[in-house]
Coordinates of C-alpha atoms and ligand atoms in Angstrom, one line a residue:
M1359 CA 92.4 74.5 77.6
S1360 CA 91.1 74.3 81.3
T1361 CA 92.6 73.0 84.4
K1362 CA 92.8 69.7 86.4
L1363 CA 92.4 71.7 89.7
T1364 CA 88.7 71.1 90.7
E1365 CA 88.4 74.2 92.9
L1366 CA 89.6 76.5 90.1
A1367 CA 87.4 74.7 87.4
E1368 CA 84.4 75.1 89.6
W1369 CA 85.2 78.7 90.4
V1370 CA 85.6 79.7 86.7
D1371 CA 82.3 77.8 85.9
S1372 CA 80.4 79.6 88.6
V1373 CA 81.7 83.0 87.4
A1374 CA 80.7 82.1 83.9
R1375 CA 77.3 81.1 85.0
R1376 CA 76.8 84.5 86.6
T1377 CA 78.4 86.8 84.0
R1378 CA 77.4 84.6 80.9
P1379 CA 80.4 85.5 78.6
A1380 CA 80.3 84.5 74.8
K1381 CA 83.6 82.8 75.1
I1382 CA 86.2 81.6 77.9
H1383 CA 89.8 82.0 77.1
W1384 CA 92.5 80.5 79.3
C1385 CA 95.6 82.7 79.1
S1386 CA 98.9 80.8 78.2
G1387 CA 101.1 83.9 78.2
S1388 CA 102.6 82.9 74.9
A1389 CA 103.9 85.5 72.4
E1390 CA 101.3 84.3 69.8
E1391 CA 98.5 84.8 72.2
N1392 CA 99.7 88.4 72.9
T1393 CA 100.0 89.2 69.2
S1394 CA 96.5 87.9 68.6
L1395 CA 95.1 90.0 71.5
V1396 CA 96.9 93.1 70.4
N1397 CA 95.7 92.7 66.8
G1398 CA 92.2 92.3 68.2
M1399 CA 92.5 95.5 70.1
L1400 CA 93.9 97.3 67.0
D1401 CA 90.8 96.3 65.3
T1402 CA 88.5 97.5 68.0
G1403 CA 90.4 100.8 68.6
D1404 CA 91.2 99.7 72.0
L1405 CA 94.9 100.1 71.1
L1406 CA 96.5 102.4 68.6
E1407 CA 99.9 101.5 67.1
L1408 CA 102.6 104.2 67.6
N1409 CA 105.3 105.1 65.3
R1410 CA 106.7 101.9 64.2
D1411 CA 110.2 103.2 63.5
T1412 CA 110.9 105.1 66.5
H1413 CA 108.6 102.9 69.0
P1414 CA 108.4 99.4 67.6
E1415 CA 105.8 97.3 69.3
C1416 CA 104.5 100.3 71.2
Y1417 CA 100.8 101.0 71.7
L1418 CA 98.5 103.6 73.1
H1419 CA 95.4 103.0 75.0
R1420 CA 92.9 106.0 75.5
S1421 CA 90.8 105.2 78.6
D1422 CA 87.4 106.5 79.3
P1423 CA 88.1 110.2 80.5
D1424 CA 86.2 109.3 83.8
D1425 CA 88.4 106.3 84.4
V1426 CA 92.0 107.5 84.8
A1427 CA 93.1 106.8 88.3
R1428 CA 92.8 104.6 91.5
V1429 CA 89.5 105.3 93.3
E1430 CA 90.2 105.2 96.9
H1431 CA 86.7 106.2 98.0
L1432 CA 85.2 103.2 96.1
T1433 CA 87.8 100.8 97.4
F1434 CA 86.8 98.6 100.3
V1435 CA 88.3 96.1 102.8
C1436 CA 85.5 93.6 103.7
T1437 CA 86.6 91.9 106.9
R1438 CA 84.1 90.1 109.2
E1439 CA 84.8 92.5 112.1
R1440 CA 84.7 96.2 111.0
D1441 CA 87.5 97.0 113.4
D1442 CA 90.0 94.6 111.6
A1443 CA 89.8 96.9 108.5
G1444 CA 90.8 99.8 110.6
P1445 CA 90.1 103.7 110.3
N1446 CA 92.6 103.5 107.4
N1447 CA 90.1 101.6 105.2
N1448 CA 86.6 101.9 103.8
W1449 CA 84.7 98.9 105.2
M1450 CA 81.7 96.9 104.0
A1451 CA 80.3 93.6 105.7
P1452 CA 81.3 90.8 103.5
D1453 CA 77.7 89.6 103.0
D1454 CA 76.6 93.1 101.8
A1455 CA 79.6 93.4 99.7
H1456 CA 79.0 90.0 98.1
E1457 CA 75.2 90.8 97.4
L1458 CA 76.2 94.2 95.8
M1459 CA 78.9 92.7 93.7
D1460 CA 76.7 89.6 92.6
G1461 CA 74.3 92.0 91.3
L1462 CA 76.8 94.0 89.3
F1463 CA 78.4 91.0 87.8
E1464 CA 75.1 89.4 86.8
D1465 CA 75.2 88.8 83.0
C1466 CA 77.9 91.5 82.6
M1467 CA 80.0 89.7 80.2
E1468 CA 77.3 88.9 77.7
G1469 CA 78.8 89.0 74.2
R1470 CA 82.2 89.4 75.6
T1471 CA 85.2 87.1 76.0
M1472 CA 86.1 86.1 79.6
Y1473 CA 89.8 85.7 80.0
V1474 CA 91.2 83.5 82.8
I1475 CA 94.7 84.7 83.7
P1476 CA 96.8 82.4 86.0
Y1477 CA 99.6 84.6 87.5
C1478 CA 102.5 84.3 89.9
M1479 CA 103.7 87.3 91.9
G1480 CA 107.4 86.7 92.4
P1481 CA 109.9 84.6 90.7
I1482 CA 108.2 81.5 89.4
D1483 CA 110.3 79.2 91.5
S1484 CA 110.5 81.2 94.6
P1485 CA 109.2 80.0 97.9
F1486 CA 108.1 83.7 98.7
A1487 CA 106.1 84.0 95.6
R1488 CA 102.4 83.9 95.8
L1489 CA 99.8 82.8 93.2
G1490 CA 96.6 84.2 91.7
V1491 CA 93.9 84.0 89.0
E1492 CA 92.4 87.0 87.7
I1493 CA 89.2 86.6 85.6
T1494 CA 88.6 89.7 83.4
D1495 CA 86.6 90.8 80.4
S1496 CA 89.3 93.2 79.3
A1497 CA 92.0 92.3 76.7
Y1498 CA 93.8 95.4 77.8
V1499 CA 94.1 93.9 81.2
V1500 CA 95.5 90.7 79.9
A1501 CA 98.2 92.5 77.8
N1502 CA 99.2 94.6 81.0
M1503 CA 99.1 91.5 83.3
R1504 CA 101.4 89.8 80.8
L1505 CA 104.0 92.6 81.4
M1506 CA 103.5 93.1 85.1
T1507 CA 103.4 89.5 86.3
R1508 CA 104.6 86.0 85.4
M1509 CA 101.5 85.0 83.7
G1510 CA 100.1 81.9 81.9
D1511 CA 101.1 78.2 81.7
Q1512 CA 103.8 78.0 84.1
A1513 CA 101.9 79.9 86.8
L1514 CA 98.9 77.6 86.2
A1515 CA 101.2 74.5 86.6
R1516 CA 102.2 75.9 90.0
I1517 CA 98.8 76.7 91.0
E1518 CA 97.7 73.2 90.2
R1519 CA 100.7 71.7 92.3
E1520 CA 99.9 74.0 95.3
G1521 CA 96.2 74.4 95.2
R1522 CA 96.2 77.8 96.8
F1523 CA 95.6 81.0 94.9
V1524 CA 94.0 84.4 95.3
R1525 CA 90.8 84.7 93.4
G1526 CA 90.4 88.0 91.4
L1527 CA 87.3 88.9 89.5
H1528 CA 87.2 91.9 87.3
S1529 CA 84.8 93.4 84.7
T1530 CA 85.0 96.8 83.1
G1531 CA 81.2 96.8 83.3
E1532 CA 79.7 100.0 81.8
L1533 CA 82.7 102.2 83.1
D1534 CA 80.0 104.0 85.1
P1535 CA 81.6 105.8 88.2
E1536 CA 78.3 105.3 89.9
R1537 CA 78.7 101.6 89.3
R1538 CA 82.3 101.1 90.3
Y1539 CA 83.7 99.1 93.3
I1540 CA 87.0 97.6 94.3
M1541 CA 86.3 95.0 96.9
H1542 CA 88.8 93.1 99.0
F1543 CA 87.9 90.0 101.1
P1544 CA 91.3 89.2 102.8
E1545 CA 89.7 86.4 104.9
E1546 CA 88.6 84.7 101.6
L1547 CA 91.8 85.7 99.7
S1548 CA 89.6 87.3 97.0
I1549 CA 89.2 90.5 95.1
Q1550 CA 86.2 91.7 93.1
S1551 CA 86.5 94.8 90.9
Y1552 CA 83.7 96.2 88.8
G1553 CA 83.4 99.4 86.5
S1554 CA 87.0 100.4 85.9
G1555 CA 89.7 99.5 83.3
Y1556 CA 92.3 101.7 85.1
G1557 CA 95.6 99.8 86.2
G1558 CA 95.4 100.1 89.9
N1559 CA 91.8 99.1 89.9
A1560 CA 91.9 96.4 87.1
L1561 CA 95.4 94.9 87.2
L1562 CA 94.4 93.0 90.2
G1563 CA 98.0 91.4 90.8
K1564 CA 99.3 94.8 91.6
K1565 CA 97.8 96.9 94.5
C1566 CA 94.8 94.7 95.1
H1567 CA 96.7 91.5 95.5
A1568 CA 100.4 92.4 96.0
L1569 CA 99.6 94.9 98.7
R1570 CA 96.1 94.7 100.2
I1571 CA 95.5 91.0 100.2
A1572 CA 99.3 90.2 100.6
S1573 CA 99.7 92.4 103.6
H1574 CA 96.9 90.4 105.3
Q1575 CA 98.6 87.1 104.1
A1576 CA 101.8 88.4 105.3
R1577 CA 100.7 89.2 108.7
T1578 CA 99.2 85.6 109.1
E1579 CA 102.4 84.1 107.7
G1580 CA 105.0 86.2 109.4
W1581 CA 106.5 88.3 106.5
L1582 CA 105.8 91.9 105.2
A1583 CA 104.2 93.2 102.0
E1584 CA 105.4 96.7 101.5
H1585 CA 105.0 99.7 99.0
M1586 CA 108.7 99.8 98.4
M1587 CA 111.2 100.0 95.6
I1588 CA 114.4 97.6 95.9
V1589 CA 117.7 98.7 94.6
G1590 CA 121.2 97.4 94.8
I1591 CA 124.1 99.7 95.1
E1592 CA 127.5 98.5 94.1
N1593 CA 130.6 100.4 95.3
P1594 CA 134.1 100.7 93.6
E1595 CA 135.2 97.6 95.5
G1596 CA 132.4 95.6 93.8
E1597 CA 130.4 95.1 96.9
T1598 CA 126.6 95.5 96.4
R1599 CA 124.2 96.2 99.2
Y1600 CA 120.4 96.2 98.7
V1601 CA 118.1 98.8 99.9
A1602 CA 114.3 98.9 100.1
A1603 CA 112.6 102.3 100.2
A1604 CA 109.0 103.6 100.7
F1605 CA 108.0 107.0 99.5
P1606 CA 104.5 108.5 98.9
S1607 CA 103.6 109.4 95.3
A1608 CA 105.5 112.2 93.6
C1609 CA 108.6 111.8 95.7
G1610 CA 110.8 110.0 93.0
K1611 CA 110.5 106.4 93.9
T1612 CA 111.0 105.2 90.4
N1613 CA 113.7 107.6 89.7
L1614 CA 115.6 106.5 92.7
A1615 CA 115.2 102.8 91.7
M1616 CA 116.9 103.5 88.3
L1617 CA 119.4 106.2 89.5
I1618 CA 122.4 106.7 87.2
P1619 CA 125.5 107.4 89.3
P1620 CA 126.7 111.0 88.7
E1621 CA 130.3 112.0 88.1
P1622 CA 132.7 111.3 89.8
Y1623 CA 130.8 108.3 91.1
R1624 CA 130.3 106.7 87.7
S1625 CA 134.1 106.8 86.7
A1626 CA 135.1 105.6 90.1
G1627 CA 132.9 102.4 89.4
W1628 CA 129.7 102.9 91.3
K1629 CA 126.7 101.0 89.9
V1630 CA 123.0 100.8 90.5
H1631 CA 121.0 97.6 90.1
T1632 CA 117.2 97.9 89.7
V1633 CA 115.3 95.0 91.4
G1634 CA 111.9 96.7 91.6
D1635 CA 110.2 100.2 91.7
D1636 CA 106.9 99.7 93.6
I1637 CA 106.3 96.6 95.6
C1638 CA 108.5 94.6 97.9
W1639 CA 107.8 91.4 99.9
L1640 CA 110.2 91.0 102.8
Q1641 CA 110.7 87.6 104.4
P1642 CA 113.0 86.7 107.4
G1643 CA 115.6 84.3 106.3
E1644 CA 117.2 81.5 108.3
D1645 CA 120.3 83.6 108.8
G1646 CA 118.3 86.3 110.7
R1647 CA 118.4 88.8 107.8
L1648 CA 115.5 90.1 105.8
Y1649 CA 115.3 89.0 102.2
A1650 CA 113.3 90.9 99.6
I1651 CA 111.6 89.9 96.3
N1652 CA 109.9 92.1 93.8
P1653 CA 106.6 90.4 93.2
E1654 CA 106.1 92.2 89.9
A1655 CA 107.7 91.7 86.6
G1656 CA 107.2 95.1 85.1
F1657 CA 106.7 98.8 85.7
F1658 CA 103.4 100.7 85.6
G1659 CA 105.0 104.0 85.8
V1660 CA 103.8 107.7 85.6
A1661 CA 104.9 109.2 82.3
P1662 CA 104.8 113.0 82.9
G1663 CA 108.1 114.2 84.3
T1664 CA 110.1 111.3 82.9
S1665 CA 112.8 112.7 80.8
N1666 CA 116.5 112.3 79.9
E1667 CA 117.3 114.7 82.9
T1668 CA 115.1 113.0 85.6
N1669 CA 115.3 109.3 84.6
P1670 CA 117.5 108.4 81.6
N1671 CA 117.1 104.8 82.3
A1672 CA 113.4 104.9 82.2
L1673 CA 113.3 106.8 78.9
A1674 CA 115.7 104.2 77.3
M1675 CA 113.3 101.3 78.0
L1676 CA 110.2 103.2 76.7
D1677 CA 111.1 103.1 73.0
R1678 CA 109.9 99.4 72.5
K1679 CA 107.4 96.9 73.6
T1680 CA 105.6 99.4 75.8
I1681 CA 101.9 100.0 76.3
F1682 CA 101.2 103.7 76.9
T1683 CA 97.8 104.7 78.5
N1684 CA 96.5 108.4 78.2
V1685 CA 99.6 110.0 76.9
A1686 CA 99.6 112.6 74.1
V1687 CA 101.1 111.9 70.7
T1688 CA 103.3 114.1 68.3
D1689 CA 102.3 114.7 64.7
D1690 CA 104.5 111.7 63.7
N1691 CA 102.7 109.5 66.2
Q1692 CA 105.3 109.2 68.9
P1693 CA 104.2 109.2 72.5
W1694 CA 104.6 112.5 74.3
W1695 CA 103.9 114.0 77.8
E1696 CA 104.7 117.1 79.8
G1697 CA 108.4 117.2 80.8
L1698 CA 109.7 115.0 78.1
D1699 CA 111.0 117.6 75.8
D1700 CA 110.1 120.8 74.1
R1701 CA 108.3 119.4 71.1
V1702 CA 104.6 120.4 70.7
P1703 CA 102.2 117.4 70.6
A1704 CA 99.5 117.1 68.0
Y1705 CA 96.8 115.3 69.8
D1706 CA 96.0 115.2 73.6
W1707 CA 95.3 112.1 75.7
K1708 CA 91.7 112.2 74.8
G1709 CA 92.6 112.2 71.0
Q1710 CA 91.6 115.7 70.4
P1711 CA 93.8 118.1 68.5
Y1712 CA 96.2 119.6 71.2
E1713 CA 94.9 123.0 72.5
P1714 CA 96.9 124.4 75.5
A1715 CA 93.7 126.0 76.9
N1716 CA 92.1 122.5 77.5
G1717 CA 94.9 121.5 79.9
P1718 CA 97.9 119.2 79.9
A1719 CA 98.4 117.3 76.6
A1720 CA 99.1 114.0 78.5
H1721 CA 96.9 113.0 81.4
P1722 CA 98.9 113.9 84.7
N1723 CA 98.4 110.2 85.7
S1724 CA 99.2 108.9 82.2
R1725 CA 101.2 105.6 82.3
F1726 CA 103.7 103.3 80.6
T1727 CA 103.6 99.5 81.1
V1728 CA 106.9 97.8 80.3
S1729 CA 108.7 94.6 81.3
I1730 CA 111.4 95.2 84.0
K1731 CA 113.8 93.4 81.7
R1732 CA 113.8 96.4 79.3
C1733 CA 115.4 98.6 82.0
P1734 CA 119.1 99.2 81.4
S1735 CA 119.8 99.0 85.1
Y1736 CA 117.8 95.7 85.4
T1737 CA 119.6 93.0 87.5
G1738 CA 119.0 89.2 87.2
E1739 CA 118.8 89.3 91.0
S1740 CA 115.2 90.1 90.3
E1741 CA 114.8 86.5 89.5
N1742 CA 116.6 85.2 92.6
P1743 CA 114.1 82.8 94.2
S1744 CA 115.7 83.5 97.5
G1745 CA 115.3 87.2 97.2
V1746 CA 118.1 89.8 97.9
P1747 CA 119.3 90.4 101.4
I1748 CA 118.2 93.9 102.6
D1749 CA 120.7 96.1 104.5
A1750 CA 118.7 99.2 104.8
I1751 CA 115.2 100.2 104.7
I1752 CA 114.4 103.8 103.9
F1753 CA 111.3 106.0 104.6
G1754 CA 111.1 109.2 102.7
G1755 CA 108.9 112.0 102.4
R1756 CA 108.6 115.7 101.0
R1757 CA 109.1 118.1 103.8
A1758 CA 110.2 121.8 103.1
S1759 CA 111.6 122.0 106.7
L1760 CA 112.1 119.9 109.9
A1761 CA 113.2 116.5 108.3
P1762 CA 116.9 116.4 107.8
L1763 CA 118.4 115.1 104.5
V1764 CA 119.0 111.8 106.2
M1765 CA 118.8 110.3 109.7
E1766 CA 119.2 106.7 111.1
A1767 CA 116.9 105.1 113.5
E1768 CA 118.2 104.0 116.8
D1769 CA 116.8 100.5 116.4
W1770 CA 114.0 98.6 114.7
T1771 CA 111.3 100.0 117.1
H1772 CA 112.5 103.6 116.4
G1773 CA 112.4 102.7 112.6
T1774 CA 109.0 101.4 112.9
F1775 CA 107.9 104.6 114.7
I1776 CA 109.5 106.7 111.8
G1777 CA 107.6 104.7 109.3
A1778 CA 104.4 105.1 111.2
A1779 CA 104.8 108.8 111.5
M1780 CA 105.8 109.2 107.8
A1781 CA 104.4 112.4 106.2
S1782 CA 104.8 114.3 103.0
E1783 CA 103.7 117.7 101.8
T1784 CA 101.2 117.8 98.9
T1785 CA 102.4 119.4 95.7
A1786 CA 100.7 122.1 93.8
A1787 CA 100.2 119.8 90.8
A1788 CA 98.3 117.3 93.1
T1789 CA 95.9 119.4 95.1
G1790 CA 96.4 123.0 94.1
K1791 CA 97.4 123.6 97.8
V1792 CA 101.1 123.5 98.5
G1793 CA 102.6 122.4 101.8
V1794 CA 99.7 120.5 103.4
V1795 CA 101.4 117.7 105.6
R1796 CA 99.6 114.4 105.0
R1797 CA 100.5 111.3 107.1
D1798 CA 101.1 108.3 105.0
P1799 CA 102.4 105.6 107.2
M1800 CA 105.1 103.5 105.4
A1801 CA 103.5 105.0 102.2
M1802 CA 100.9 102.3 102.7
K1803 CA 97.8 104.5 103.6
P1804 CA 95.9 103.4 100.4
F1805 CA 97.3 99.9 100.4
C1806 CA 97.4 98.3 103.9
G1807 CA 94.7 95.6 103.9
Y1808 CA 94.1 95.7 107.7
H1809 CA 94.1 98.0 110.8
F1810 CA 97.3 100.2 110.9
G1811 CA 97.6 99.6 114.6
D1812 CA 97.8 95.8 114.0
Y1813 CA 100.1 96.5 111.1
W1814 CA 102.6 98.3 113.3
A1815 CA 102.4 95.6 115.9
H1816 CA 103.3 93.1 113.1
W1817 CA 106.4 95.2 112.0
L1818 CA 107.6 95.2 115.7
D1819 CA 107.0 91.4 115.7
V1820 CA 108.9 90.7 112.6
G1821 CA 111.8 92.8 113.8
S1822 CA 112.0 91.1 117.2
K1823 CA 112.5 87.9 115.4
L1824 CA 115.6 89.2 113.2
A1825 CA 119.0 88.5 114.6
H1826 CA 120.4 90.9 112.0
P1827 CA 117.6 93.3 111.1
P1828 CA 118.3 96.0 108.4
K1829 CA 119.0 99.5 109.7
I1830 CA 116.2 101.9 109.1
F1831 CA 116.7 105.4 107.7
Q1832 CA 114.5 108.5 107.1
V1833 CA 115.5 110.7 104.0
N1834 CA 114.2 114.1 102.8
W1835 CA 115.4 115.4 99.4
F1836 CA 113.0 118.3 99.5
R1837 CA 114.2 120.7 102.1
R1838 CA 113.9 124.4 101.0
D1839 CA 115.8 127.5 101.9
A1840 CA 114.3 130.9 102.9
D1841 CA 113.8 131.8 99.2
G1842 CA 111.9 128.5 98.6
N1843 CA 114.6 126.8 96.6
F1844 CA 115.5 123.1 97.1
I1845 CA 118.8 123.0 99.1
W1846 CA 119.7 119.5 97.9
P1847 CA 120.3 118.8 94.2
G1848 CA 118.3 115.5 94.3
F1849 CA 117.9 113.0 91.4
G1850 CA 121.2 111.2 90.6
Q1851 CA 123.0 113.1 93.4
N1852 CA 120.8 111.2 96.0
L1853 CA 123.6 108.5 95.5
R1854 CA 125.7 110.6 98.0
V1855 CA 123.2 109.9 100.7
L1856 CA 122.9 106.3 99.7
E1857 CA 126.8 106.1 100.0
W1858 CA 126.4 107.2 103.6
I1859 CA 123.7 104.7 104.4
M1860 CA 125.9 102.0 102.8
Q1861 CA 128.8 103.0 105.0
R1862 CA 126.8 103.0 108.1
C1863 CA 125.6 99.5 107.2
M1864 CA 129.2 98.4 106.6
G1865 CA 130.3 100.1 109.9
Q1866 CA 132.7 102.5 108.1
V1867 CA 131.5 105.8 109.4
E1868 CA 130.4 107.3 112.7
A1869 CA 127.1 109.1 113.3
R1870 CA 126.2 111.8 115.7
D1871 CA 123.4 111.1 118.2
T1872 CA 120.5 113.6 118.3
P1873 CA 117.2 113.5 120.3
V1874 CA 115.4 112.4 117.0
G1875 CA 117.9 110.0 115.5
R1876 CA 121.5 109.6 114.2
L1877 CA 122.8 112.1 111.7
P1878 CA 125.8 112.3 109.6
E1879 CA 128.6 114.4 110.7
N1880 CA 128.9 117.4 108.5
D1881 CA 131.6 115.9 106.3
G1882 CA 129.6 112.7 106.3
I1883 CA 127.9 113.5 103.0
S1884 CA 130.4 113.8 100.3
T1885 CA 130.1 116.9 98.0
R1886 CA 133.0 116.1 95.7
G1887 CA 132.4 117.0 92.2
L1888 CA 129.2 119.1 92.9
A1889 CA 128.9 122.4 91.0
R1890 CA 127.7 124.1 94.1
E1891 CA 128.2 123.3 97.8
P1892 CA 124.8 122.6 99.3
D1893 CA 124.1 124.0 102.8
L1894 CA 124.7 120.8 104.7
D1895 CA 124.5 122.8 108.1
T1896 CA 120.8 123.4 107.4
L1897 CA 120.2 120.0 105.7
L1898 CA 121.5 118.2 108.8
S1899 CA 120.2 120.4 111.5
V1900 CA 117.5 119.5 114.1
D1901 CA 115.3 122.2 115.4
G1902 CA 114.0 121.1 118.8
R1903 CA 111.1 123.5 119.0
E1904 CA 109.9 122.5 115.4
W1905 CA 110.3 118.8 116.4
I1906 CA 108.1 119.2 119.6
G1907 CA 105.3 120.5 117.3
E1908 CA 105.9 117.6 115.0
L1909 CA 105.6 115.2 118.0
D1910 CA 102.2 116.8 118.9
E1911 CA 101.0 116.2 115.4
I1912 CA 102.3 112.6 115.4
E1913 CA 100.5 111.9 118.8
K1914 CA 97.2 113.1 117.3
H1915 CA 97.8 110.9 114.3
L1916 CA 98.6 107.8 116.3
E1917 CA 95.5 108.5 118.5
N1918 CA 93.3 107.8 115.5
F1919 CA 94.5 104.2 115.5
Q1920 CA 94.0 103.5 119.4
P1921 CA 93.5 101.2 121.1
R1922 CA 95.5 99.2 118.7
V1923 CA 98.7 101.2 118.5
P1924 CA 101.5 99.2 120.2
D1925 CA 102.8 100.6 123.5
A1926 CA 106.3 100.6 122.2
L1927 CA 105.4 103.3 119.7
T1928 CA 103.7 105.7 122.1
E1929 CA 106.5 105.1 124.5
R1930 CA 108.9 106.0 122.0
V1931 CA 107.1 109.4 121.3
R1932 CA 107.4 110.1 125.0
A1933 CA 111.0 109.3 125.1
I1934 CA 112.0 111.5 122.2
R1935 CA 109.9 114.4 123.7
H1936 CA 111.7 114.0 127.0
R1937 CA 115.1 114.1 125.1
L1938 CA 114.0 117.1 123.2
E1939 CA 112.7 119.0 126.2
N1940 CA 116.0 118.3 128.1
D1941 CA 118.4 119.0 125.2
Ligands
OXD2930 C1 101.1 103.4 91.8 C2 100.6 104.2 93.0 O1 100.5 103.3 90.7 O2 101.2 104.0 94.0 O3 102.2 102.7 92.0 O4 99.5 104.7 92.7
MN2931 MN1 102.8 102.6 94.0

């Protein structure tokens, strides 16, 4: 197979001339193709079959131990002008980056198969979807892209019709961390990734295309590409409202996307519909509302911590047709990770007999790749070519103090400010040092393909064109009491906060104005059916002195992005400070 699109055929030819593969395979996306790839990987040991009875069609991939995560220090945005990449990105001049990458790709596929993967990000018939072709020498990448994107013949047909596609070139190379680069050329709509087989570096449709390149495309075309999950909340009256939410890692984005309503909500008829767990493309609709699609077709989720308590929906989808990467296994060859249950694993993620002294059995960033359709709370709305209308955008973070459980922005500009100032405390697991506040604007720090100042200006611009913009909220599930205990029960109980958000969107409840935003009245968050009354006075309090300190920090943070920070944001800091000082 090949293509009738000359531009694509010529690009594939030129890559083959440089990389010199033994074979070229155009991916159709068929089940037969997948079976043959999987069988090939079982032969080479790239995949190991898991317990066929408990986990049919589930496989384990053990990566190189030095290749287990995204590599932000080796990830570059190569714009013509350095300033356009912004202080939020590593930058290299496009000519220098091309020279470096051309050298690495030279003959790198000798003796290997080169796979050509046409893919579509978003429902195949959606005007909001965007197309790409990834060339890779990794069968593991092909199998993952098949779960994560709409990949194969249908995508190729659309690429041939439309002619425009993002070019992604990937080789695992020698997996040498010294010869590893993830390069983005937003102005050329292209990506080049060398030396890593890890998801975020190698599945180019995900972070590289759907966030870094797409954020640039979105800016030039008038929409937003965001690091957000999308979920529909249905109340007992049968009305569904859709919410998009951005959280930095380790704040429970996937859990929130698949939340199971707790009692008494479940019996009352509340339902949660999962549209996506990681990426959201937002397009202004003709009716002045904002519409969201999930560009992905699957989940590439973190396994550790996923359990029947934290995320029963996730667990239910992981016992079939799942690729696991770097998890541990039990003695009867079932996948296992820390937090799953109290069984003791037999082998760790490196394949060594499990020895607690060697550290966690599953790598802390071990992953599952699975089709979204396997999720019990999956909704067919994920395939809606027009997207789902968004009523609320939520920005969240992990803050032991300061940030209230929930707060509503006064307007779109205030909401953009809240997103730009977003911060989260690091966890012990991640850094060894608890409570360090890191700014992660809109949870996009590693993913925005251009200067944050321009990105915030673009947010304001999109908002100014919406006759009916979504309301914007900030949430914080992680407030602690004087003894260090979480005050809010979290997980499924977060639906209580979503209920308030939904009621605000429907104009059903009042909020009280504070200098920093609108908060629920103390009886605004329902506690019916909770075993223990949480201290809502603390959860919904605003400490003026602490907030003035926060504003000092936010001003310093914004200063890093001058002179491109929109005046509307710096003016909003001044206005909030004035209100706090005069409160
Ligand atoms: C992810 C991430 O893998 O944000 O989704 O790192
Ligand atoms: Mn993510």
